[in-house]
Short mmCIF file of C-alpha atoms and ligand atoms in Angstrom, two decimals:
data_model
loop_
_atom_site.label_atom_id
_atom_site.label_comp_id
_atom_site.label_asym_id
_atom_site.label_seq_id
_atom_site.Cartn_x
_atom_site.Cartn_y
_atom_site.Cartn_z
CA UNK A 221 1.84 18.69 57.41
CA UNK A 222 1.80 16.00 54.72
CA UNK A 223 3.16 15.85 51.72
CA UNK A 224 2.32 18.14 48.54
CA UNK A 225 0.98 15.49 45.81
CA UNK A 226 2.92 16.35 42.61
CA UNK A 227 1.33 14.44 39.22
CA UNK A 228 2.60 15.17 35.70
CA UNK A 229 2.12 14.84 32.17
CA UNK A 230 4.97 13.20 29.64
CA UNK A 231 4.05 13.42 26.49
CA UNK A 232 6.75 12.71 23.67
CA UNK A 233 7.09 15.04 21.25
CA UNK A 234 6.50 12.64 18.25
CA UNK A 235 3.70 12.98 16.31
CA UNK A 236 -0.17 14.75 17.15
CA UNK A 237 -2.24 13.84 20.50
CA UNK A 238 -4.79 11.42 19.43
CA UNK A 239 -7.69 11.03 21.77
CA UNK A 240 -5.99 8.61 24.35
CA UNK A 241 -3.68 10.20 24.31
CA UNK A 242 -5.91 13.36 25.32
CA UNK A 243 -7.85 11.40 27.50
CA UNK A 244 -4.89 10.25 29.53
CA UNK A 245 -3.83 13.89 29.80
CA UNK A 246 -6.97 14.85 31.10
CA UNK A 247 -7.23 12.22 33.30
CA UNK A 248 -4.17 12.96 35.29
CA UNK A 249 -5.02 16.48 35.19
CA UNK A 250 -8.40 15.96 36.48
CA UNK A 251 -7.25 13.42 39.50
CA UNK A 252 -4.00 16.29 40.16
CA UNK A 253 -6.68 19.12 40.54
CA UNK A 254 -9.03 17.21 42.40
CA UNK A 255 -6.43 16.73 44.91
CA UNK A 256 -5.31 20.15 44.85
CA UNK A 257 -1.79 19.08 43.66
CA UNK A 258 1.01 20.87 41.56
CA UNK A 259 0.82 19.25 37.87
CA UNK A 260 3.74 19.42 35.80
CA UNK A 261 3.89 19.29 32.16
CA UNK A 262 7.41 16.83 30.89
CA UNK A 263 8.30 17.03 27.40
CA UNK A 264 9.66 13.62 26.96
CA UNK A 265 12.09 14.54 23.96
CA UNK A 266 14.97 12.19 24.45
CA UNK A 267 14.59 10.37 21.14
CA UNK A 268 16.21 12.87 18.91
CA UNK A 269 15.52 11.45 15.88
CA UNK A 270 11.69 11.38 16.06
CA UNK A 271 11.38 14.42 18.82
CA UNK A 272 10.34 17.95 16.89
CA UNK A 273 9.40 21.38 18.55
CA UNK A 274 6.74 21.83 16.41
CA UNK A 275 4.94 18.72 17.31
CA UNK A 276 5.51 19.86 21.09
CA UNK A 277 3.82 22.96 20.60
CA UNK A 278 0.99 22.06 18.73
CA UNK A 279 0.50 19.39 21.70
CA UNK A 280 0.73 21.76 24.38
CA UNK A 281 -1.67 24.27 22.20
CA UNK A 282 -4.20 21.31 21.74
CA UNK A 283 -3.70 20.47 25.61
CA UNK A 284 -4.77 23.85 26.34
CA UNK A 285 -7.64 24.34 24.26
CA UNK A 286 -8.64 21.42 25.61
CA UNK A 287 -8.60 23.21 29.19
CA UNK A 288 -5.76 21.86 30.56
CA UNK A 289 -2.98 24.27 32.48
CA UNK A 290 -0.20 23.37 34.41
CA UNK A 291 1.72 24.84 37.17
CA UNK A 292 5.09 23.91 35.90
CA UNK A 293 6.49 23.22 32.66
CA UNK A 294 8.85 24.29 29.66
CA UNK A 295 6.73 27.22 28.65
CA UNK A 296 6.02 28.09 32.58
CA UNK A 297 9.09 27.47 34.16
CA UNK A 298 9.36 26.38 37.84
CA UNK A 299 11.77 24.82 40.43
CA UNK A 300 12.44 21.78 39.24
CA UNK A 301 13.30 22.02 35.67
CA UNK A 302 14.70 21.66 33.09
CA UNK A 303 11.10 20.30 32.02
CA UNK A 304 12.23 18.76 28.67
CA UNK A 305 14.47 15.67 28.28
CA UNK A 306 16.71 17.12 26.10
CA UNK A 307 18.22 19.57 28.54
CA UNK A 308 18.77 17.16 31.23
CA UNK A 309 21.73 15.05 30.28
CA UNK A 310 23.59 15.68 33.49
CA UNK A 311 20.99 14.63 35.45
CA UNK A 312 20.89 11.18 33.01
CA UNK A 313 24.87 10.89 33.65
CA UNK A 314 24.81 11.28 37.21
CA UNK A 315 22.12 8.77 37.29
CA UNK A 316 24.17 6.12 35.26
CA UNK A 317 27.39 6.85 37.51
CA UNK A 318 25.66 5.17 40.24
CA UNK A 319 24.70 2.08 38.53
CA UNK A 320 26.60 -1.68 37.92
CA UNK A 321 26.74 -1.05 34.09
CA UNK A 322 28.21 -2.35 30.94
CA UNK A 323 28.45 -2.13 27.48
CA UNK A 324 26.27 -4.10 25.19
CA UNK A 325 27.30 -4.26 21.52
CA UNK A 326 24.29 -6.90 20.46
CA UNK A 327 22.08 -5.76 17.68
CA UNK A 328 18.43 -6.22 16.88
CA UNK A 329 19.55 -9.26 14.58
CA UNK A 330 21.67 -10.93 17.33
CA UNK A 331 18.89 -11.13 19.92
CA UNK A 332 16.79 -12.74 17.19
CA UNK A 333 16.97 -15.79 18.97
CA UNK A 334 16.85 -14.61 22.26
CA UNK A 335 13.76 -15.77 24.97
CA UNK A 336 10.80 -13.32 24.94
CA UNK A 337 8.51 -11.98 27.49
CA UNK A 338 4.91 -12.73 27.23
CA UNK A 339 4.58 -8.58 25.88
CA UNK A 340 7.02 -9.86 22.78
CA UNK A 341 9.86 -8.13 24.06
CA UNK A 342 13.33 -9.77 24.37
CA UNK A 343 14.66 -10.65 27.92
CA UNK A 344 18.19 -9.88 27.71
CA UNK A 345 20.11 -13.19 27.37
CA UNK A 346 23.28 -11.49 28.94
CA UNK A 347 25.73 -11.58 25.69
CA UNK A 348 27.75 -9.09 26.53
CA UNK A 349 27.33 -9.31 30.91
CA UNK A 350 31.01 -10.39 31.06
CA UNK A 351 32.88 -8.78 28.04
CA UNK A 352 31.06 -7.22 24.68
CA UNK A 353 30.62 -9.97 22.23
CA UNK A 354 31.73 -7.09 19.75
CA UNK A 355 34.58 -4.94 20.64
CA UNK A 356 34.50 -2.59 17.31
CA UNK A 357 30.92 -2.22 17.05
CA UNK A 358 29.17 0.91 18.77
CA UNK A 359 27.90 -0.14 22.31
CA UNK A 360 24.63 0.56 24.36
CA UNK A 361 24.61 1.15 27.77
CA UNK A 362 22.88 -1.62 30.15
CA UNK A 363 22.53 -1.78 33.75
CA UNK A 364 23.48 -4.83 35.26
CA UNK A 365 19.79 -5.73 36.88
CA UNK A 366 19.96 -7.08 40.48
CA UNK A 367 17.89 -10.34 41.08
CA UNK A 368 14.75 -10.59 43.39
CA UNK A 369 11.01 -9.52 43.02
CA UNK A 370 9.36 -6.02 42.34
CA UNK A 371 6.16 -5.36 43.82
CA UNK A 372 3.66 -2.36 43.64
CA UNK A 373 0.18 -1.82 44.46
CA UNK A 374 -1.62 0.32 41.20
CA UNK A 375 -4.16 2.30 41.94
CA UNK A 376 -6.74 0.69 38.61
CA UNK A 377 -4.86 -2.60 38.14
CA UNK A 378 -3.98 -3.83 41.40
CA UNK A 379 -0.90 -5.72 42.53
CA UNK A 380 1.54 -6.27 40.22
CA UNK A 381 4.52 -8.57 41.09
CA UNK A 382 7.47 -9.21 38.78
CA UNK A 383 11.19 -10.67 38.92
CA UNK A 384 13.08 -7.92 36.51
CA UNK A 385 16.32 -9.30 36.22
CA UNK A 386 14.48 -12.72 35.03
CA UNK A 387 11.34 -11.36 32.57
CA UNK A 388 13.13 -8.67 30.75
CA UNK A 389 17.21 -8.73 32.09
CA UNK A 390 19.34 -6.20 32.09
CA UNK A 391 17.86 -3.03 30.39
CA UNK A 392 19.12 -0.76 28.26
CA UNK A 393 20.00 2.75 29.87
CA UNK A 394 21.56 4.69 26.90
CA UNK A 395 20.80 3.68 23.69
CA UNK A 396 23.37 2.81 20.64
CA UNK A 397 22.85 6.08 19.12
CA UNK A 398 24.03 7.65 22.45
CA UNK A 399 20.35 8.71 23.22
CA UNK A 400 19.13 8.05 26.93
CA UNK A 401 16.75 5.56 27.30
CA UNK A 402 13.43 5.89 28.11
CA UNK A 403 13.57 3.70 31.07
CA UNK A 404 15.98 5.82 32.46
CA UNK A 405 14.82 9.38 31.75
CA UNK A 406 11.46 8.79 33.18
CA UNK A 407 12.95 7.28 36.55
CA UNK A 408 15.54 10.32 37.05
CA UNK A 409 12.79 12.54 35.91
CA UNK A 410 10.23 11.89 38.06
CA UNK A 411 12.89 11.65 40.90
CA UNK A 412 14.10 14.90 40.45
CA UNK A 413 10.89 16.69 40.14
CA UNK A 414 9.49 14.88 43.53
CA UNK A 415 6.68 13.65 41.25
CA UNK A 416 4.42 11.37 43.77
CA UNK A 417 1.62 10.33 41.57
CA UNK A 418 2.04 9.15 38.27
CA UNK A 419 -0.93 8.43 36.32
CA UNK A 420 -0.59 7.13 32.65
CA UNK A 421 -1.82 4.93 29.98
CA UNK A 422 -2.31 1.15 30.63
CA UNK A 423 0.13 0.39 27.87
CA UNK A 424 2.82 1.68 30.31
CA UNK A 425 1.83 -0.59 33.26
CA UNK A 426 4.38 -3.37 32.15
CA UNK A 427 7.55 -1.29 31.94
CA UNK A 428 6.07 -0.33 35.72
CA UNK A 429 8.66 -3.30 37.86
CA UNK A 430 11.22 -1.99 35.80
CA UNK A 431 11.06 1.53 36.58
CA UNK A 432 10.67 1.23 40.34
CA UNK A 433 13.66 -1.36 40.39
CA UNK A 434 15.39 1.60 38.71
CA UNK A 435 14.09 3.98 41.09
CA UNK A 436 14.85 2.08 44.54
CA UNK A 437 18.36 1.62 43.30
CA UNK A 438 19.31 4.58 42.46
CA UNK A 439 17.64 5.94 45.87
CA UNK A 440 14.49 7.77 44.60
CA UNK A 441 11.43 8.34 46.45
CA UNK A 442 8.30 5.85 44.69
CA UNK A 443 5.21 7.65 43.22
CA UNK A 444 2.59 5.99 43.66
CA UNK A 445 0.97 4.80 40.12
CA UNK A 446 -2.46 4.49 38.54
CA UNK A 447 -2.82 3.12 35.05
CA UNK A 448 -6.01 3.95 32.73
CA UNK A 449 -7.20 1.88 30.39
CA UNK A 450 -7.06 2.75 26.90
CA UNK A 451 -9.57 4.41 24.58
CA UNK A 452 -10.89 1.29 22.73
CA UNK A 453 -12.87 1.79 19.48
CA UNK A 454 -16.00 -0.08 18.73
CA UNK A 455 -14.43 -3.36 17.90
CA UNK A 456 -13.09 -3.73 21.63
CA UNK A 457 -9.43 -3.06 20.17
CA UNK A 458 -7.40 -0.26 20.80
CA UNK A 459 -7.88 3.31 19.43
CA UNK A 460 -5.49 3.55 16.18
CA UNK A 461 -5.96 5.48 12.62
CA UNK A 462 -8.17 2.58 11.51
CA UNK A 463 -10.58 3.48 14.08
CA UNK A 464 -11.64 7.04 11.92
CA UNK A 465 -11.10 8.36 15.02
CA UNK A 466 -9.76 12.34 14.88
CA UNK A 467 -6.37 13.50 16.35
CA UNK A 468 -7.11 16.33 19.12
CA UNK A 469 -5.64 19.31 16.30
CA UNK A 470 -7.90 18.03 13.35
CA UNK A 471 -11.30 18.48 15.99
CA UNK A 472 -9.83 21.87 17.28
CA UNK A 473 -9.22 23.38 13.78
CA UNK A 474 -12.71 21.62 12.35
CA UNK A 475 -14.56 23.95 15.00
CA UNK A 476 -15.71 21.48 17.50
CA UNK A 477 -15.82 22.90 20.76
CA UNK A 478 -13.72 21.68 23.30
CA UNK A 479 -16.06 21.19 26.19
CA UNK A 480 -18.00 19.04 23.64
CA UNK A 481 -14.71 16.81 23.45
CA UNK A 482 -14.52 16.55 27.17
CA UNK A 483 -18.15 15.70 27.71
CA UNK A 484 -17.44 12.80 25.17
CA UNK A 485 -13.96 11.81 26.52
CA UNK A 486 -15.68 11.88 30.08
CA UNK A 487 -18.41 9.62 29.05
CA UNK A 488 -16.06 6.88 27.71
CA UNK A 489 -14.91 6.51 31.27
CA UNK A 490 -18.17 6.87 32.65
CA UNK A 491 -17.30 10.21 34.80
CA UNK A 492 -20.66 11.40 33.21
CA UNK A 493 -23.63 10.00 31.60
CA UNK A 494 -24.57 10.46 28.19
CA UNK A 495 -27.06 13.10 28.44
CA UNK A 496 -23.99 15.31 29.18
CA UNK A 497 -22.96 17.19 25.98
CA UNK A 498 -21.00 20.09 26.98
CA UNK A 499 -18.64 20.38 29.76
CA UNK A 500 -15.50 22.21 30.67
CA UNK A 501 -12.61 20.70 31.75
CA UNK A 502 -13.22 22.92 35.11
CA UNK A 503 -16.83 21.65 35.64
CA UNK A 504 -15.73 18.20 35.13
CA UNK A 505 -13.62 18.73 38.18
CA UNK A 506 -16.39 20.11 40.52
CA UNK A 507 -18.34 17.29 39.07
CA UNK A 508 -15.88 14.29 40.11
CA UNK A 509 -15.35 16.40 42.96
CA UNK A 510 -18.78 16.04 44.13
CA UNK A 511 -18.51 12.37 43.93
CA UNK A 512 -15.54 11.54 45.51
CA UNK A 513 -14.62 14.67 47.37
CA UNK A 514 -10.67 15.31 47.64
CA UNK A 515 -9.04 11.91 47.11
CA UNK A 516 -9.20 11.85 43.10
CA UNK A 517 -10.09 9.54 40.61
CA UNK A 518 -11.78 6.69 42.28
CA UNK A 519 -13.44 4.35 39.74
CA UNK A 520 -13.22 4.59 35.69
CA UNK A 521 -15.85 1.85 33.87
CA UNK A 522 -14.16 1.34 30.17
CA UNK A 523 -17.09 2.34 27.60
CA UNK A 524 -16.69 1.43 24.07
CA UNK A 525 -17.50 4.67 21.79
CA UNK A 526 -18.48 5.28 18.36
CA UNK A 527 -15.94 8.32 17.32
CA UNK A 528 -18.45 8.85 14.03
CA UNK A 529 -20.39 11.09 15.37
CA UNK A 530 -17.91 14.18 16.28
CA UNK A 531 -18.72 16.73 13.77
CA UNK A 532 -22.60 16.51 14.92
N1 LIG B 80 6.57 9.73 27.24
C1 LIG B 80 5.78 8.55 27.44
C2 LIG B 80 4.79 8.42 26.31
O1 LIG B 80 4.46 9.40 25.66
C3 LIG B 80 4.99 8.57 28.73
C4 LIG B 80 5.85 8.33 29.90
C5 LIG B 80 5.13 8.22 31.22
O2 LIG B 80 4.00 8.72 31.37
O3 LIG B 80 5.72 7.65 32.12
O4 LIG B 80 4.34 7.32 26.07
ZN1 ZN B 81 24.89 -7.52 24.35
#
């Protein structure tokens, strides 16, 4: 008997799905039921000052109309809830009980000068590792990163290598404002709903080492990962407002039907050719299932697409 394959979506409750955004959904969807896996929807609500309901629901309303479901998730229920961030703060403690912590009372402007990774962010120069420099300020939370090399095989970009402690040092766990980090949610998270197959935008690929450093020392079981490119408009960049291109909500309430999105989100990845207009998010299963059988998502190609030509 091997083991059920358990994939997820995370979407954070911030603002409307644009079309990466839908197009990652669907992807990790489509490679889930391909495999005949459970997928989970994760409302990733831990930042409580730019998390709203309303945004969630609209998301999982556009998710559906775009022919998504899911076998588990904050409307559904299921066994290994709670499925939104903010309800899980036990789980988030628990997690940071079993960690070499400390506070950190640096702010933005006193890492200023500190040594950056080649993604712009700082690498932790260890200010605070022995005592805070800062006693009365308010403190984050950082775990005290062990040294040595992270490795994982993705299953789109290949092997990816990378010393944490020395490219980003030690990460923040729970943020200044007392909200959990994202680093840390998404770890415990996908622990504790035995997720084994995470699939996700390529913007997420870096924060990858960190995650599974996380993960192997606080005991969990590793997913396996698969990072998609990004939707890029037709100046090779990626997708933003600049682009013209429409947020999944704005196509669903101008009338466009949604197997007309899919066909079009499809063909940017080259699932289907051109001459395909119309297709359900169902048929675009049996479709990539009669090209690669069982096993999922094999090969994506990254297209460049015009977005100017939706309402046609
Ligand atoms: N909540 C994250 C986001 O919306 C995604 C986390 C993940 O897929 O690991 O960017
Ligand atoms: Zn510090």
């Amino acid at each position: 008997m091997h083991q059920q394959i358990r994939g997820r979506y995370a979407p954070s409750p911030t603002g409307r799905l644009h079309l990466g955004n839908a197009r990652t959904a669907l992807l990790s969807w489509l490679d889930i039921r391909l495999r005949r896996g459970v997928y989970i929807m994760r409302v990733e609500d831990v930042d409580s000052q730019r998390s709203r309901p309303e945004y969630e629901a609209r998301m999982l309303d556009d998710l559906r109309w775009l022919g998504l479901d899911w076998d588990e998730g904050p409307d559904v229920g299921g066994n290994y809830g709670p499925y939104r961030q903010s309800a899980c703060h036990e789980r988030y403690r628990q997690a940071l009980a079993k960690l070499d912590t400390f506070a950190c009372t640096c702010t933005r402007k006193d890492l200023a000068q500190a040594p950056r990774s080649h993604t712009g962010e700082v690498i932790y120069p260890g200010y605070c590792r022995q005592a805070p420099c800062n006693p009365d300020r308010g403190s984050a939370i950082r775990w005290r990163v062990p040294p040595g090399q992270v490795g994982f095989c993705d299953r789109f970009a290949g092997t990816v290598i990378e010393d944490v402690a020395r490219d980003t040092g030690d990460i923040i766990l729970r943020r200044r404002d007392r909200d959990w980090a994202y680093q840390l949610a998404v770890v415990v998270d996908d622990g504790a709903m035995a997720i084994t197959d995470v699939l996700r935008g390529a913007d997420l690929l870096a924060s990858t080492p960190r995650q599974l450093h996380l993960a192997r020392a606080l005991g969990l079981p590793e997913p396996s990962y698969a990072h998609v490119p990004l939707i890029l408009g037709e100046d090779g960049r990626k997708l933003s407002k600049s682009h013209r291109a429409p947020d999944l909500s704005a196509l669903r309430e101008a009338g466009i039907p949604a197997p007309r999105v899919v066909a079009r989100l499809a063909q940017s990845v080259g699932l289907v050719d051109t001459s395909v207009h119309e297709l359900t998010a169902p048929q675009l299963v049996e479709t990539c299932r009669q090209r690669w059988g069982d096993e999922g998502l094999k090969q994506l190609e990254q297209r460049i697409v015009s977005w100017d030509s939706w309402g046609g």
